[in-house]
Coordinates of C-alpha atoms and ligand atoms in Angstrom, one line a residue:
X1 CA -20.2 8.6 -31.6
X2 CA -17.3 7.3 -29.1
X3 CA -14.3 6.2 -30.9
X4 CA -14.3 2.2 -30.0
X5 CA -11.5 1.4 -27.2
X6 CA -8.9 -1.7 -27.9
X7 CA -7.5 -2.8 -24.3
X8 CA -5.4 -5.4 -23.4
X9 CA -5.4 -7.6 -20.1
X10 CA -2.3 -8.7 -19.7
X11 CA -2.0 -11.9 -17.2
X12 CA 1.3 -13.0 -16.1
X13 CA 1.7 -17.0 -15.7
X14 CA 1.7 -19.2 -13.1
X15 CA 3.2 -15.6 -11.5
X16 CA 4.8 -16.8 -8.2
X17 CA 6.3 -19.5 -9.7
X18 CA 7.6 -18.1 -13.0
X19 CA 9.8 -15.6 -10.7
X20 CA 11.1 -18.7 -8.5
X21 CA 12.2 -20.7 -11.6
X22 CA 13.4 -17.2 -13.3
X23 CA 15.4 -16.3 -10.5
X24 CA 16.3 -19.4 -9.8
X25 CA 16.6 -21.9 -13.6
X26 CA 17.8 -24.8 -11.9
X27 CA 14.3 -25.0 -10.7
X28 CA 12.8 -25.9 -13.9
X29 CA 12.1 -29.1 -15.9
X30 CA 10.2 -30.4 -12.5
X31 CA 6.4 -30.0 -10.9
X32 CA 6.9 -26.8 -8.7
X33 CA 5.0 -25.8 -5.6
X34 CA 5.2 -22.3 -4.0
X35 CA 3.8 -22.5 -0.5
X36 CA 6.1 -24.4 1.8
X37 CA 8.9 -26.9 2.2
X38 CA 7.9 -30.8 2.9
X39 CA 8.4 -30.1 6.1
X40 CA 5.4 -27.1 6.5
X41 CA 2.5 -30.4 6.3
X42 CA -0.2 -27.8 7.2
X43 CA 0.4 -24.8 4.5
X44 CA -1.3 -24.6 1.6
X45 CA -0.5 -24.2 -2.0
X46 CA 0.0 -21.0 -3.1
X47 CA 1.1 -21.0 -6.9
X48 CA 1.8 -24.7 -8.6
X49 CA 3.7 -23.9 -11.7
X50 CA 2.5 -25.7 -15.3
X51 CA 4.1 -29.5 -14.7
X52 CA 2.8 -29.2 -11.0
X53 CA -0.5 -28.1 -12.9
X54 CA -0.3 -30.9 -15.3
X55 CA -0.7 -33.8 -12.3
X56 CA -4.0 -32.1 -11.0
X57 CA -2.0 -29.7 -8.5
X58 CA -4.2 -26.5 -7.5
X59 CA -3.8 -23.1 -5.9
X60 CA -4.9 -23.7 -2.5
X61 CA -5.1 -27.0 -2.1
X62 CA -3.5 -28.4 1.0
X63 CA 0.4 -29.1 0.5
X64 CA -0.1 -32.8 1.9
X65 CA -2.1 -33.3 -1.1
X66 CA 0.1 -31.7 -3.6
X67 CA 3.3 -33.9 -2.5
X68 CA 1.4 -37.0 -3.5
X69 CA 0.5 -36.1 -6.5
X70 CA 4.0 -34.7 -7.1
X71 CA 6.5 -36.0 -4.6
X72 CA 9.8 -35.7 -7.0
X73 CA 8.1 -31.9 -7.0
X74 CA 10.2 -28.8 -5.7
X75 CA 8.2 -27.7 -2.7
X76 CA 9.4 -24.3 -1.7
X77 CA 8.1 -21.6 0.2
X78 CA 8.9 -18.5 -1.9
X79 CA 11.3 -16.0 -2.6
X80 CA 10.3 -12.5 -0.3
X81 CA 10.5 -9.1 -2.5
X82 CA 10.9 -10.8 -5.6
X83 CA 7.6 -11.3 -7.1
X84 CA 7.2 -7.7 -6.8
X85 CA 10.8 -6.9 -8.2
X86 CA 9.1 -8.8 -11.6
X87 CA 5.8 -7.0 -11.1
X88 CA 8.2 -3.5 -12.0
X89 CA 10.3 -4.6 -14.5
X90 CA 6.9 -6.5 -16.0
X91 CA 5.1 -2.6 -15.8
X92 CA 8.5 -0.9 -17.0
X93 CA 7.9 -2.9 -20.5
X94 CA 4.2 -1.9 -20.1
X95 CA 4.8 2.0 -19.9
X96 CA 7.1 1.4 -23.0
X97 CA 4.2 1.0 -24.7
X98 CA 1.6 3.2 -23.8
X99 CA 0.8 5.3 -20.4
X100 CA -2.5 4.4 -19.9
X101 CA -2.5 1.8 -17.7
X102 CA -4.2 0.2 -14.8
X103 CA -2.4 -2.8 -12.5
X104 CA -5.2 -5.3 -11.1
X105 CA -3.1 -6.9 -9.3
X106 CA 0.9 -7.9 -9.1
X107 CA 0.1 -9.9 -11.9
X108 CA -2.3 -8.0 -14.0
X109 CA -3.0 -5.0 -15.6
X110 CA -5.3 -3.8 -18.2
X111 CA -3.5 -1.5 -21.1
X112 CA -5.7 1.1 -23.3
X113 CA -3.5 0.9 -26.2
X114 CA -6.3 2.6 -28.7
X115 CA -4.5 5.4 -29.4
X116 CA -1.0 3.6 -29.7
X117 CA -1.3 1.2 -33.0
X118 CA 0.3 3.5 -35.3
X119 CA 3.9 1.6 -35.1
X120 CA 2.0 -1.7 -35.5
X121 CA 0.1 -0.9 -38.1
X122 CA -3.5 -0.4 -36.5
X123 CA -2.7 -4.1 -35.8
X124 CA -3.7 -4.5 -32.2
X125 CA -2.6 -8.6 -31.7
X126 CA 1.4 -7.1 -33.0
X127 CA 1.5 -4.7 -30.0
X128 CA 0.5 -7.8 -27.7
X129 CA 2.7 -10.1 -29.3
X130 CA 5.9 -7.8 -29.3
X131 CA 4.9 -6.6 -25.7
X132 CA 4.2 -10.2 -24.4
X133 CA 7.8 -11.5 -26.5
X134 CA 9.6 -8.6 -24.5
X135 CA 8.5 -9.8 -21.6
X136 CA 9.4 -13.6 -22.2
X137 CA 12.8 -12.2 -23.4
X138 CA 14.0 -9.7 -20.9
X139 CA 12.2 -11.2 -17.7
X140 CA 12.3 -15.0 -18.5
X141 CA 8.5 -15.3 -17.5
X142 CA 5.4 -15.6 -20.1
X143 CA 1.6 -13.8 -19.3
X144 CA -0.9 -14.1 -21.7
X145 CA -3.0 -11.6 -22.9
X146 CA -6.6 -10.8 -23.8
X147 CA -7.7 -7.9 -26.5
X148 CA -10.9 -6.5 -27.3
X149 CA -13.0 -3.4 -26.7
X150 CA -13.4 -4.1 -22.8
X151 CA -12.3 -4.7 -20.1
X152 CA -14.1 -7.8 -18.8
X153 CA -14.3 -9.2 -21.9
X154 CA -10.5 -8.8 -22.1
X155 CA -10.2 -10.6 -18.7
X156 CA -11.8 -13.2 -19.6
X157 CA -9.9 -13.6 -23.1
X158 CA -6.2 -13.5 -21.4
X159 CA -7.4 -17.2 -19.4
X160 CA -8.6 -18.8 -22.9
X161 CA -4.7 -19.2 -24.3
X162 CA -3.2 -20.0 -21.0
X163 CA 0.0 -20.2 -21.0
X164 CA 2.4 -17.5 -23.4
X165 CA -0.9 -16.8 -25.7
X166 CA -2.9 -14.5 -27.5
X167 CA -6.6 -14.4 -27.4
X168 CA -7.9 -11.7 -30.0
X169 CA -11.5 -10.7 -29.7
X170 CA -11.8 -8.3 -33.2
X171 CA -14.0 -5.4 -32.3
X172 CA -18.7 -6.4 -32.3
X173 CA -16.9 -9.6 -31.7
X174 CA -17.6 -9.7 -27.9
X175 CA -20.8 -10.9 -27.6
X176 CA -20.1 -13.9 -30.2
X177 CA -16.9 -14.9 -28.2
X178 CA -18.4 -14.7 -24.7
X179 CA -21.4 -17.1 -25.9
X180 CA -20.2 -20.7 -25.2
X181 CA -18.2 -19.9 -22.3
X182 CA -19.7 -21.1 -19.1
X183 CA -21.2 -18.5 -16.8
X184 CA -18.0 -19.2 -14.0
X185 CA -15.8 -17.6 -16.6
X186 CA -17.4 -14.3 -15.4
X187 CA -15.2 -12.6 -13.2
X188 CA -16.8 -12.4 -9.2
X189 CA -19.1 -15.9 -10.1
X190 CA -18.4 -17.8 -7.3
X191 CA -19.6 -20.6 -6.2
X192 CA -22.2 -19.3 -4.7
X193 CA -23.7 -17.5 -7.4
X194 CA -23.0 -20.0 -9.5
X195 CA -24.9 -22.7 -8.1
X196 CA -28.1 -19.9 -8.1
X197 CA -27.3 -19.5 -11.8
X198 CA -28.2 -23.4 -12.5
X199 CA -30.5 -24.0 -10.5
X200 CA -32.7 -21.9 -13.4
X201 CA -30.5 -23.3 -16.1
X202 CA -28.1 -21.0 -16.3
X203 CA -25.1 -22.6 -17.2
X204 CA -23.3 -20.3 -20.6
X205 CA -23.2 -16.9 -20.6
X206 CA -25.4 -17.0 -23.3
X207 CA -28.1 -18.1 -21.2
X208 CA -28.1 -15.5 -19.0
X209 CA -29.9 -13.5 -21.6
X210 CA -33.3 -15.5 -21.4
X211 CA -33.7 -13.7 -18.3
X212 CA -34.8 -10.1 -17.6
X213 CA -32.7 -7.2 -15.0
X214 CA -35.5 -7.8 -12.5
X215 CA -35.0 -11.1 -12.3
X216 CA -31.8 -10.8 -11.4
X217 CA -32.9 -8.4 -9.2
X218 CA -34.8 -10.6 -7.3
X219 CA -32.3 -13.2 -7.3
X220 CA -29.1 -12.0 -6.7
X221 CA -29.4 -8.4 -6.0
X222 CA -26.6 -5.6 -7.0
X223 CA -24.7 -8.0 -9.2
X224 CA -27.5 -7.8 -12.2
X225 CA -26.4 -4.7 -14.3
X226 CA -23.3 -6.4 -14.6
X227 CA -23.5 -9.8 -15.6
X228 CA -26.5 -8.5 -17.8
X229 CA -23.6 -6.3 -19.3
X230 CA -21.6 -8.9 -19.5
X231 CA -23.5 -11.1 -21.4
X232 CA -24.1 -9.0 -23.9
X233 CA -20.4 -7.9 -23.9
X234 CA -20.7 -4.5 -22.9
X235 CA -18.4 -2.8 -20.0
X236 CA -18.0 0.6 -20.2
X237 CA -15.6 0.9 -17.6
X238 CA -12.5 2.9 -18.6
X239 CA -8.8 2.2 -17.6
X240 CA -7.6 3.8 -14.9
X241 CA -4.4 5.4 -14.7
X242 CA -4.1 6.0 -10.5
X243 CA -1.6 9.6 -9.8
X244 CA -1.7 8.4 -6.5
X245 CA 0.2 5.2 -7.5
X246 CA 2.5 7.2 -9.3
X247 CA 3.2 9.3 -6.9
X248 CA 3.5 6.4 -4.2
X249 CA 0.9 7.7 -2.2
X250 CA -2.4 6.5 -2.1
X251 CA -5.0 9.6 0.2
X252 CA -8.4 9.6 1.2
X253 CA -10.3 12.4 2.3
X254 CA -14.2 13.2 3.6
X255 CA -15.9 16.6 3.8
X256 CA -17.9 16.0 6.9
X257 CA -21.9 17.0 7.1
X258 CA -21.1 19.7 9.2
X259 CA -18.5 22.1 10.9
X260 CA -17.7 20.6 13.9
X261 CA -15.1 20.2 17.1
X262 CA -16.6 17.5 18.2
X263 CA -14.1 14.8 19.4
X264 CA -15.9 11.6 19.8
X265 CA -17.7 12.7 15.8
X266 CA -14.5 13.4 14.0
X267 CA -11.9 9.9 15.6
X268 CA -15.1 8.6 14.4
X269 CA -15.0 9.7 10.9
X270 CA -11.1 9.6 10.9
X271 CA -11.9 6.1 11.5
X272 CA -13.7 5.7 8.4
X273 CA -11.3 7.5 5.9
X274 CA -9.1 5.2 7.4
X275 CA -10.8 2.3 6.7
X276 CA -11.3 3.3 3.1
X277 CA -7.6 4.2 2.6
X278 CA -6.4 0.4 3.7
X279 CA -8.9 -0.5 1.6
X280 CA -7.3 0.9 -1.8
X281 CA -3.9 -0.2 0.2
X282 CA -5.1 -3.7 0.6
X283 CA -6.3 -3.6 -2.7
X284 CA -3.6 -2.6 -4.2
X285 CA -1.1 -4.7 -2.9
X286 CA 0.9 -1.9 -0.8
X287 CA 1.8 -1.2 2.9
X288 CA 3.1 1.9 4.3
X289 CA 4.3 3.5 7.8
X290 CA 4.3 7.0 6.4
X291 CA 0.7 9.1 7.7
X292 CA -0.4 11.6 7.2
X293 CA -3.0 13.1 9.2
X294 CA -4.8 17.0 7.1
X295 CA -7.4 18.8 8.2
X296 CA -9.6 21.7 7.3
X297 CA -10.9 24.1 8.9
X298 CA -14.0 26.0 9.0
X299 CA -12.3 29.0 7.5
X300 CA -10.8 26.7 4.8
X301 CA -7.4 26.8 6.0
X302 CA -5.8 23.4 6.0
X303 CA -3.2 21.4 8.7
X304 CA -0.8 18.5 9.0
X305 CA 0.6 15.9 10.9
X306 CA 3.1 13.5 9.9
X307 CA 4.3 10.7 11.4
X308 CA 6.1 6.9 10.8
X309 CA 4.7 4.0 12.5
X310 CA 6.6 1.0 13.9
X311 CA 6.2 -1.3 10.9
X312 CA 4.6 -1.7 7.1
X313 CA 1.4 -2.1 7.3
X314 CA -2.4 -1.8 5.5
X315 CA -4.7 -2.6 8.1
X316 CA -6.4 0.7 9.9
X317 CA -5.8 -1.3 13.3
X318 CA -2.5 -0.4 13.4
X319 CA -2.8 3.4 12.5
X320 CA -5.6 4.2 14.4
X321 CA -3.8 5.4 17.5
X322 CA -1.1 6.8 15.5
X323 CA -3.9 9.0 13.7
X324 CA -6.4 9.9 16.6
X325 CA -3.2 11.3 18.5
X326 CA -2.4 13.6 15.5
X327 CA -5.9 14.6 14.8
X328 CA -5.7 15.8 18.4
X329 CA -2.3 17.7 17.9
X330 CA -4.5 19.3 15.0
X331 CA -7.6 20.2 17.1
X332 CA -8.4 24.2 16.7
X333 CA -10.3 25.5 20.5
X334 CA -11.8 28.5 18.4
X335 CA -11.7 26.9 15.3
X336 CA -14.0 23.8 14.1
X337 CA -13.4 21.2 11.0
X338 CA -15.2 20.8 7.7
X339 CA -12.6 18.3 6.3
X340 CA -10.5 15.0 7.9
X341 CA -8.9 13.4 5.1
X342 CA -5.5 10.8 5.9
X343 CA -2.1 9.9 3.1
X344 CA 0.1 7.0 3.5
X345 CA 3.4 7.9 1.1
X346 CA 6.2 5.6 0.3
X347 CA 4.4 2.6 -0.5
X348 CA 5.9 -0.4 -1.0
X349 CA 4.5 -3.5 -2.8
X350 CA 3.2 -5.8 0.0
X351 CA 4.1 -9.5 -2.1
X352 CA 4.1 -11.4 1.2
X353 CA 0.9 -11.2 2.1
X354 CA -0.6 -14.5 0.3
X355 CA 2.7 -16.1 2.4
X356 CA 1.6 -14.3 5.2
X357 CA -1.2 -16.5 5.0
X358 CA 0.5 -19.6 4.7
X359 CA 3.2 -19.0 7.1
X360 CA 2.4 -17.0 9.8
X361 CA -1.0 -18.2 11.2
X362 CA -1.0 -15.4 13.4
X363 CA -1.8 -12.7 11.2
X364 CA -5.5 -13.1 11.9
X365 CA -5.8 -9.2 11.5
X366 CA -4.7 -9.3 8.3
X367 CA -7.1 -12.1 7.0
X368 CA -9.9 -10.5 8.3
X369 CA -9.8 -7.1 7.2
X370 CA -9.2 -8.9 3.3
X371 CA -12.4 -11.1 4.0
X372 CA -14.3 -8.0 4.9
X373 CA -12.9 -6.0 2.0
X374 CA -14.5 -9.4 0.1
X375 CA -18.1 -9.1 1.9
X376 CA -17.1 -5.5 1.2
X377 CA -16.4 -5.7 -2.8
X378 CA -19.6 -8.6 -3.4
X379 CA -22.6 -6.5 -1.4
X380 CA -21.6 -3.1 -0.7
X381 CA -19.4 -1.2 1.5
X382 CA -21.5 0.3 4.5
X383 CA -23.0 -3.8 4.7
X384 CA -20.2 -3.6 7.7
X385 CA -19.7 -2.0 10.0
X386 CA -17.4 -1.6 12.6
X387 CA -18.0 -0.5 16.4
X388 CA -16.4 3.2 16.0
X389 CA -18.2 4.0 12.6
X390 CA -21.7 3.3 14.0
X391 CA -23.6 6.8 14.2
X392 CA -23.5 7.6 17.4
Ligands
MG401 MG1 -2.0 -14.5 -13.4

């Protein structure tokens, strides 16, 4: 039998607000609303601190409303760069405990601690406590930790005891822990899914088990296995260490269905890999301006071209023209191409994405592609295709 795993989900508490307070302690002791100054009447709340939350202020609430709820609060736009700075510092502390780290976003990560418990007498709670305290003492920001045998359960658990708390689900008790929690605590269950589930009397996670797979198949499509597995406390996904991440580069390539020198077909496939790579960049909250296009010819020789683009981005449209030009340079009269790849190097964390949404209405492309990512995540990658990747 496979050894039972122990996985932590670490979730920073009110991360953007906590970073601001750590960088500028004068902000402490009052409701703090990151999202805009009092002049930014059309902005929305990006991150309220806990004192602001006590007044009923929530993420995505219009700033105007937040001003009514906390007229005495501090309203700030957010400081560029500090979130990725703290995120990196937190990650450095993680690495002192285990090499198996999967950053899930700028303020969340999964840590597989199965093999590193010896110095803690085999006690996962002790490790989690030490980790949490070290982050608090060194960086002046707090986090909450969920401990269990799998990712989804730990993620749900980390929300249970916020802020600055640890929720430890003992091996084999995952199901019991989940039973009485509301279904919307399952990551990915949004308003629309919740409404459908409630319609059938499914309110608690244990209620999910009243129906079988075919019911979920018909009612909510591809979500079915995930929901049932979660309700049974099962999640086999590994904590995935992205090597690319360590190397500060990200690449994506595809082998074509057939070797070809048809430039229209090649451009279409190039757009497809570019889209996939950019979608990964966005998911990991990275931007790049260092793009490489690589091809493998029919005789398995490889060639590539690299270029610095005008600005950091994670949007495929920003890279497409450059990538097409590089592809043209790589074309050879006497050789067909069997593989196309793109690589982004010098990745930088784009912690300004939220702010761009909030303050720069012009960044519509950014929001568009983010929404596309959401739709694809929910349904299937191929549900949305741009003209360029349609079959010709
Ligand atoms: Mg958080």
